[in-house]
Coordinates of C-alpha atoms in Angstrom, one line a residue:
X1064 CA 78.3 132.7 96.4
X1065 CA 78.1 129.3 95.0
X1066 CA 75.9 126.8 97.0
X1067 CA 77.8 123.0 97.3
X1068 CA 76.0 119.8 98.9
X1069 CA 78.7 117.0 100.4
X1070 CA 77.5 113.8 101.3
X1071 CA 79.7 111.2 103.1
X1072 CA 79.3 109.0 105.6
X1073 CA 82.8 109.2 106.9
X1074 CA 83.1 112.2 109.4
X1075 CA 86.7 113.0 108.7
X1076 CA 86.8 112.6 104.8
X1077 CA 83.2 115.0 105.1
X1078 CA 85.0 117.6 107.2
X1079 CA 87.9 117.8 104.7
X1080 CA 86.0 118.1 101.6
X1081 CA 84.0 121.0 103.3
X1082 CA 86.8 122.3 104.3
X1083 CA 88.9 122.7 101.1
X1084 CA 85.6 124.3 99.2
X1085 CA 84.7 126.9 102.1
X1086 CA 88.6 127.9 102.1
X1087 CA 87.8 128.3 98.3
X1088 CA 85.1 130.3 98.9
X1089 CA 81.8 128.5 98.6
X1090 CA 79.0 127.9 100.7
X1091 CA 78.5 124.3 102.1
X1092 CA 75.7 122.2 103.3
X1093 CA 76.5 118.5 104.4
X1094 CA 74.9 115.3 105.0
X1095 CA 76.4 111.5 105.9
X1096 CA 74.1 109.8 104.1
X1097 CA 72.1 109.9 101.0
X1098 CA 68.7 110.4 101.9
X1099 CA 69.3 113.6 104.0
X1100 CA 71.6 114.7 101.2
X1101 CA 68.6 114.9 98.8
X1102 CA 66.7 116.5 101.1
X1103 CA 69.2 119.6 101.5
X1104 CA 69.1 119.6 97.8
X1105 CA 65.7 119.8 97.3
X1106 CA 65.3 122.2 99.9
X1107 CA 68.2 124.3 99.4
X1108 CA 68.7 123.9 95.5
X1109 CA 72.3 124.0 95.4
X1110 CA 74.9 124.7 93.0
X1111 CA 77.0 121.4 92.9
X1112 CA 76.4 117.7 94.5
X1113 CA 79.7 116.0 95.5
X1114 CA 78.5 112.8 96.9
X1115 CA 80.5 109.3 98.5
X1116 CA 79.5 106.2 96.6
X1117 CA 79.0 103.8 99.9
X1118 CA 76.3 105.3 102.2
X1119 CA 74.6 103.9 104.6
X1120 CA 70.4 104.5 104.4
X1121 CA 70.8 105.3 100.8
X1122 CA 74.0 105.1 98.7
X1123 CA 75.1 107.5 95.8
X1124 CA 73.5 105.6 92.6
X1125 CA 70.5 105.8 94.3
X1126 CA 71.0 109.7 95.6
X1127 CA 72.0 110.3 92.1
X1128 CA 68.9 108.5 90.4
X1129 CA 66.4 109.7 92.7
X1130 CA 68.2 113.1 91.8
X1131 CA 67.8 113.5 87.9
X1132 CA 63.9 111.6 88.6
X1133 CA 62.8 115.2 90.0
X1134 CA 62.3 117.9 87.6
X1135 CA 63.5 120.4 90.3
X1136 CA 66.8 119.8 90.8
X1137 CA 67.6 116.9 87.5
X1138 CA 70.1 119.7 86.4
X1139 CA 72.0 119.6 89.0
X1140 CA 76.0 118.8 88.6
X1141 CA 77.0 116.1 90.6
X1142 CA 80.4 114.8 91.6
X1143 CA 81.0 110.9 92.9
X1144 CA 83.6 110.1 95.2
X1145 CA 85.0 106.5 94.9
X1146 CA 88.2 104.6 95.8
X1147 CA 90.4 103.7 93.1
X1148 CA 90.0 100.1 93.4
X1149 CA 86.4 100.8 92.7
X1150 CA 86.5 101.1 89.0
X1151 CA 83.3 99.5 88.2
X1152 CA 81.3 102.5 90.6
X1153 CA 82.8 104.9 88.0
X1154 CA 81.9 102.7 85.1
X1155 CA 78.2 102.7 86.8
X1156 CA 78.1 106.5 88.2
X1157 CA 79.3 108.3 84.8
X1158 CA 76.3 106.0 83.2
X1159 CA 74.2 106.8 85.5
X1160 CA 74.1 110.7 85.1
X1161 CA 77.4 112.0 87.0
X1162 CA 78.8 114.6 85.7
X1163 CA 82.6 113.3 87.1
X1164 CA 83.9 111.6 89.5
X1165 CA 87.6 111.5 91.6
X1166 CA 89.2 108.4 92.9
X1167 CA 90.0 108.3 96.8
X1168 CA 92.7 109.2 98.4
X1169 CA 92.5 112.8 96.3
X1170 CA 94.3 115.7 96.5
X1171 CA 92.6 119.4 97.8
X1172 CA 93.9 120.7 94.4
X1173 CA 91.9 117.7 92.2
X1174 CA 88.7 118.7 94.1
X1175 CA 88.6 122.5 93.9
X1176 CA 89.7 121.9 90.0
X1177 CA 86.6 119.1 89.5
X1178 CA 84.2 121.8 91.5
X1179 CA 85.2 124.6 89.8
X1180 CA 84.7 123.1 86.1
X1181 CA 81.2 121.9 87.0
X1182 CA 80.5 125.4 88.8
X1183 CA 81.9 127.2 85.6
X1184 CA 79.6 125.2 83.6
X1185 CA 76.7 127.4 82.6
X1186 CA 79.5 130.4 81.8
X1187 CA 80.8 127.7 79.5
X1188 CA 77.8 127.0 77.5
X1189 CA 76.9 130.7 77.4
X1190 CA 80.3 131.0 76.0
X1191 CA 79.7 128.1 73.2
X1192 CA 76.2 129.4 73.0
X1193 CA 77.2 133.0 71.7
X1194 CA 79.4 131.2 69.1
X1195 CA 76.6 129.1 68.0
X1196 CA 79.0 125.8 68.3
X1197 CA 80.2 125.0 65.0
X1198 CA 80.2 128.2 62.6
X1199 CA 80.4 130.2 66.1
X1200 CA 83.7 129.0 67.0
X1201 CA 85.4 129.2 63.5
X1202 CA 83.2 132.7 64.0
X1203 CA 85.1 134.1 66.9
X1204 CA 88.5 132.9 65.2
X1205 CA 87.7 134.1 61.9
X1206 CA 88.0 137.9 63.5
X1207 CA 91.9 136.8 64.7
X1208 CA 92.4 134.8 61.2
X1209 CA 94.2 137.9 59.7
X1210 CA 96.1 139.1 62.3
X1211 CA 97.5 135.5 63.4
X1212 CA 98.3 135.4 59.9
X1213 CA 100.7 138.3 60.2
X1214 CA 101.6 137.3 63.9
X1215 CA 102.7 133.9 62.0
X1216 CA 104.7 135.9 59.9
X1217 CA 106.3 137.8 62.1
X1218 CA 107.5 134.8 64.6
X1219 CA 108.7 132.6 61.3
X1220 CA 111.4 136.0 60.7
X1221 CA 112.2 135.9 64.4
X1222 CA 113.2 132.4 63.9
X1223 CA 115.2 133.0 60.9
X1224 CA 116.9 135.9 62.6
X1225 CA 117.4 133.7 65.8
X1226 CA 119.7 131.4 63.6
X1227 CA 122.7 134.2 63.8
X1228 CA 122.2 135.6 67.3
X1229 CA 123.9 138.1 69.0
X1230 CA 126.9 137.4 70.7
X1231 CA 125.3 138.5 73.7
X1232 CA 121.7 136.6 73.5
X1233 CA 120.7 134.8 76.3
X1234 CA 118.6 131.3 76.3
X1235 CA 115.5 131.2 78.0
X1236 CA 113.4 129.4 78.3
X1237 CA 109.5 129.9 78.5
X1238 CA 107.6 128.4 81.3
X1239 CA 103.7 128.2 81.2
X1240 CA 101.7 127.1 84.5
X1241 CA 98.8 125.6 82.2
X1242 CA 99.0 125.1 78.6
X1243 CA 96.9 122.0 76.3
X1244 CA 99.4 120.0 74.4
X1245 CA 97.7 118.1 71.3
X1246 CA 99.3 115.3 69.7
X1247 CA 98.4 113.4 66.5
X1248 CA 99.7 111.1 64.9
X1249 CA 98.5 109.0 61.4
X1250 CA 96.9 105.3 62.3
X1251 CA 98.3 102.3 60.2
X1252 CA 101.0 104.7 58.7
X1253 CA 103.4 101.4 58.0
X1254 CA 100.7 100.0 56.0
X1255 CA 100.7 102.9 53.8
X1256 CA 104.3 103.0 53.9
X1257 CA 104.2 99.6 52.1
X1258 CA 101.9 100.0 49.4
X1259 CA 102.9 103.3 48.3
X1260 CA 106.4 104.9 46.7
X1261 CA 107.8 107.0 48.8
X1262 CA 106.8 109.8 46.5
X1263 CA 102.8 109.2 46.8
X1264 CA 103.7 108.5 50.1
X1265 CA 105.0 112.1 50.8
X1266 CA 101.8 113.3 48.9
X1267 CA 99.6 111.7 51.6
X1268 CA 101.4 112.6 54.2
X1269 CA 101.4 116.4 52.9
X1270 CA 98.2 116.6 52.1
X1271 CA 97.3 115.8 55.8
X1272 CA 99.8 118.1 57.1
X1273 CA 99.3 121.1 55.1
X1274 CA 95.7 120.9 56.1
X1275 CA 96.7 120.0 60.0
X1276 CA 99.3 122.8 59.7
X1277 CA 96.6 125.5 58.7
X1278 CA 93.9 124.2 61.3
X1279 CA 96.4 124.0 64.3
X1280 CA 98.0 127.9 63.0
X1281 CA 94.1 129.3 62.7
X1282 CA 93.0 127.9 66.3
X1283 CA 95.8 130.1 67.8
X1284 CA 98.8 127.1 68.3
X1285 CA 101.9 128.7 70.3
X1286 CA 103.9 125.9 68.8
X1287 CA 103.9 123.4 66.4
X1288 CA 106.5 120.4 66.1
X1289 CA 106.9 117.4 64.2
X1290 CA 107.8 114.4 66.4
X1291 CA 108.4 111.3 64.1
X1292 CA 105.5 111.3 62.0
X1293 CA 103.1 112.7 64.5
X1294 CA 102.7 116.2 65.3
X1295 CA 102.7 117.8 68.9
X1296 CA 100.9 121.0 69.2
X1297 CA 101.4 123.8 72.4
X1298 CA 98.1 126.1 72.7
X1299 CA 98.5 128.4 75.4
X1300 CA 96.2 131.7 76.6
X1301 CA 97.8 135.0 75.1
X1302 CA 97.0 138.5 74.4
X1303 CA 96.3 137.1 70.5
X1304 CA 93.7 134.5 71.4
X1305 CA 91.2 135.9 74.2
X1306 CA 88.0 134.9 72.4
X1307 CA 88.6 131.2 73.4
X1308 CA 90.6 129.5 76.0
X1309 CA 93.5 127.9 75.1
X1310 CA 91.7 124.6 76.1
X1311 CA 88.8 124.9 73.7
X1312 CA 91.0 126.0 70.7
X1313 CA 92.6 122.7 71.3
X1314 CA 89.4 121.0 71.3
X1315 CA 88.4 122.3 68.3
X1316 CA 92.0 121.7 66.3
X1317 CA 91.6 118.1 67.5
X1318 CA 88.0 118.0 65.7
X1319 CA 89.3 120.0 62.5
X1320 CA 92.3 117.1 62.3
X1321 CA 90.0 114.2 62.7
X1322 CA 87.8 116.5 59.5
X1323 CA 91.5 116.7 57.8
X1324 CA 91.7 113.0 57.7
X1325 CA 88.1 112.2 56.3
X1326 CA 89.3 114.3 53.3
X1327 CA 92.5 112.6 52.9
X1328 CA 90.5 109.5 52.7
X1329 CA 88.6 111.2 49.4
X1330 CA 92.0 112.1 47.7
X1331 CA 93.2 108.7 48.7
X1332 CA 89.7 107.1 46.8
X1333 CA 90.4 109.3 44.1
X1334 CA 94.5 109.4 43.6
X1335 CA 94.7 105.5 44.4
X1336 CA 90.8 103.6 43.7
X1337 CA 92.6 100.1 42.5
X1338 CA 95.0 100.3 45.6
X1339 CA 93.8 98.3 48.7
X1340 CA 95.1 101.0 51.2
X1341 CA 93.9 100.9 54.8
X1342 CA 91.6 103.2 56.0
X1343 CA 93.2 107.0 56.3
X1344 CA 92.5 107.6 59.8
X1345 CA 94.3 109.7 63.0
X1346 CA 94.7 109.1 66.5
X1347 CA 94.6 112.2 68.5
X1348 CA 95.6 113.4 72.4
X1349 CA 94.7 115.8 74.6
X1350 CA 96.0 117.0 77.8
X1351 CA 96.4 120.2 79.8
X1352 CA 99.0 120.9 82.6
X1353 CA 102.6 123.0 83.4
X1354 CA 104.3 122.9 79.8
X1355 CA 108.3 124.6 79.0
X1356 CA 109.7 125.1 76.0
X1357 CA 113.2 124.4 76.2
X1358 CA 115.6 126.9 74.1
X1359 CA 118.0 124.3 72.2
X1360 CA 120.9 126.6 70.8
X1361 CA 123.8 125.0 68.1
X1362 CA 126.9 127.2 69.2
X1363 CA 128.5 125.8 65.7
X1364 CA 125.9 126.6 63.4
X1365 CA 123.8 128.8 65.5
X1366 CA 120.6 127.3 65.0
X1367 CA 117.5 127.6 67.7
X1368 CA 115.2 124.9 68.4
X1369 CA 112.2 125.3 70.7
X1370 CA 111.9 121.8 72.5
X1371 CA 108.2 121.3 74.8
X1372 CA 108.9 119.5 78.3
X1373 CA 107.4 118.1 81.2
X1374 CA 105.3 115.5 82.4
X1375 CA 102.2 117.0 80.5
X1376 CA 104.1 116.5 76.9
X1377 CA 105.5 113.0 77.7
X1378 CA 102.0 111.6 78.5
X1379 CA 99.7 113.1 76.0
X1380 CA 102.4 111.3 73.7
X1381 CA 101.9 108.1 76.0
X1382 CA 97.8 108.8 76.0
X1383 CA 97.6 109.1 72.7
X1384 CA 99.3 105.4 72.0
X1385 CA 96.6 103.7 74.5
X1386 CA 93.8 105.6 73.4
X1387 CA 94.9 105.3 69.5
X1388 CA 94.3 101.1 70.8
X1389 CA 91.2 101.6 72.4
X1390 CA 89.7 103.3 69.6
X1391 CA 89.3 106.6 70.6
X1392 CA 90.0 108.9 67.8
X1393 CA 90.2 111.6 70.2
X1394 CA 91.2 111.3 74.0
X1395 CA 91.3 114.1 76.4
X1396 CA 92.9 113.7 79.9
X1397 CA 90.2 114.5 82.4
X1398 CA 92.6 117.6 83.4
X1399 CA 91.9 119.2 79.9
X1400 CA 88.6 118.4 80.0
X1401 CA 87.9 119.7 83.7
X1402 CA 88.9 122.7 81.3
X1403 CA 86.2 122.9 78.8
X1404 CA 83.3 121.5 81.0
X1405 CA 80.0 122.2 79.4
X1406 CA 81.8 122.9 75.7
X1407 CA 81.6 119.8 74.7
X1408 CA 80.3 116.3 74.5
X1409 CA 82.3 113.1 76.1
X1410 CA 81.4 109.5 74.9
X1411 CA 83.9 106.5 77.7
X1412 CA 85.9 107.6 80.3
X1413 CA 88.7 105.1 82.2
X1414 CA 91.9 104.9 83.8
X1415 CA 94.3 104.5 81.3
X1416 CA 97.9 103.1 82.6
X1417 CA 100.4 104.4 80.9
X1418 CA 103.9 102.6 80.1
X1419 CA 106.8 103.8 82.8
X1420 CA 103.9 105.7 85.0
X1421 CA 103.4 105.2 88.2
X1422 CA 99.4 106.0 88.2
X1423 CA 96.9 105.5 85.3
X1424 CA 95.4 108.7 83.7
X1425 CA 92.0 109.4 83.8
X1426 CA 90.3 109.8 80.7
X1427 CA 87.8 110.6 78.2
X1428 CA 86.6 110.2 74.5
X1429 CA 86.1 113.6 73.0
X1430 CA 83.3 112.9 70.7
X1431 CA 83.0 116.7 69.8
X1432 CA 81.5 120.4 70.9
X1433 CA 78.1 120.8 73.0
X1434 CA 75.3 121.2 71.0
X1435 CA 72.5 121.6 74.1
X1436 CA 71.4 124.8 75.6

């Protein structure tokens, strides 16, 4: 049973945090101030470190430096706690060596998910480990390559056939608890718009999308949907893609576009050299949460349309906006990543406020998978 260390100085915030992990099932050792905190880990070398910023006798930056200074226990995962308003502390604790952090007031649900992605670490590496990263993944998915290609097949003629349904077919819709929802979309797009003909135009853009259309299709997508001249992606886990989490296929589509645009930019040197086009580049979002996808039915013509809902879809598309300004070429809600912990590698992290949200989203630059033992 998984050892966890809490440290807080405030008796009733301690008592709840130990609370919520026994209930889930862990053992729990607890201390209200840094200093005896370190000693209970270096006595009891414990599986997790969630520790309060602001301690008396020694705070959390110092806990956590003193921490990854001792060969004994550096490898420890540790977890900061600080308020929201505190936004330099996370600035400072992810630099420091935390492994994440969640913002005060937090729900039980946020802290069993952050606890059990740095507890399912090691399982996670093994996992990337036995795929040896790069050629391990594409590995694992090479096996499936053949049979999604049929599986492919066999949803595009239930589509056709689901344009002239039968009188009595019913609409239903499908309702997934957790699913990752990647959106891309094409960076300075207008500026190509207005040095190109709207035939070489179309050549660019298909020459990105066949190739982000065959990445998305071999990492397992559920759905794929063009939304303006972006495309949103569902990845869910089925009975069709059990080698790899539905969050890690996502991960690695998002890495395989970003590879998709670097080769655009070739045929873009090539096709166009006397041309001075911007930069092919794409801006690309991650986020993991409750997806549906809506059943759209055309009682005139008959037509079915599969439309992806819910607060998850609406702000990857909003995430990927911000981040695209930021420059992040790849940003992945902290909820996605929680996810994938210990699969790959993470470059800033903030609080990103989103337009018509009424709290910022926390997260990350996906800088690609984990390379370390």
């Amino acid at each position: 049973m998984p050892l966890i260390v809490v440290m807080e100085d405030d008796a009733a915030t301690r008592t709840l945090v130990a609370s919520v992990l026994r209930k889930n099932g862990y053992d729990v050792l607890s201390a209200d101030n840094g200093l005896s905190g370190l000693e209970l880990v270096r006595n009891n070398k414990p599986d997790l470190v969630i520790s309060d910023v602001q301690m008396p006798t020694m705070d959390g930056f110092a806990m956590l430096q003193a921490l990854r200074a001792d060969p004994a226990i550096f490898a420890t995962p540790v977890i900061l706690l600080t308020s929201l308003q505190e936004r330099a502390h996370m600035r400072i604790g992810m630099t420091s060596g935390a492994d994440d952090y969640i913002t005060k007031p937090f729900r039980p649900g946020e802290l069993r998910e952050a606890a059990a992605a740095q507890l399912n670490r090691r399982q996670m590496q093994a996992v990337v480990q036995t795929m040896t990263v790069e050629a391990a993944v594409l590995a694992a998915l090479e096996d499936q390559k053949h049979h999604l290609s049929k599986l492919y097949e066999q949803r595009l003629a239930s589509e056709l056939s689901e344009k002239w349904p039968a009188d009595n077919a019913q609409s239903e819709d499908e309702k997934f608890t957790n699913a990752t929802v990647l959106f891309v979309d094409v960076i300075n797009y207008a500026g190509f718009a207005e040095k190109l003909s709207n035939t070489d135009l179309s050549d660019v853009v298909r020459q990105f999308y066949n190739n982000a259309g065959d990445t998305v299709h071999l990492f397992g997508a559920r759905l794929m949907q063009f939304v303006g001249d972006g495309l949103l992606v569902i990845f869910v886990d089925s009975a069709d893609t059990t080698s790899v989490n539905h969050g890690l296929r996502a991960a690695r589509a998002a890495l395989g576009l970003s590879d998709a645009a670097k080769r655009v930019q070739q045929f873009l040197n090539t096709r166009f050299p006397t041309y001075k086009l911007p930069r092919f580049d794409v801006s690309v979002a991650l986020n993991s949460g409750p997806v549906a996808l809506a059943r759209l039915e055309d009682p005139l013509r008959g037509d079915v349309q599969v439309l992806p809902v819910g607060d998850t879809v609406s702000a990857t598309l909003l995430l990927q906006k911000a981040a695209s300004k930021s420059g992040w070429r790849i940003a992945a809600s902290v909820s996605m990543l929680r996810g994938v912990t210990g699969a790959v590698n993470i470059g800033g992290r903030a609080l990103i406020s989103l337009p018509g949200r009424s709290a910022p989203i926390d997260a990350a630059e996906l800088l690609g998978l984990a390379l370390e033992t």
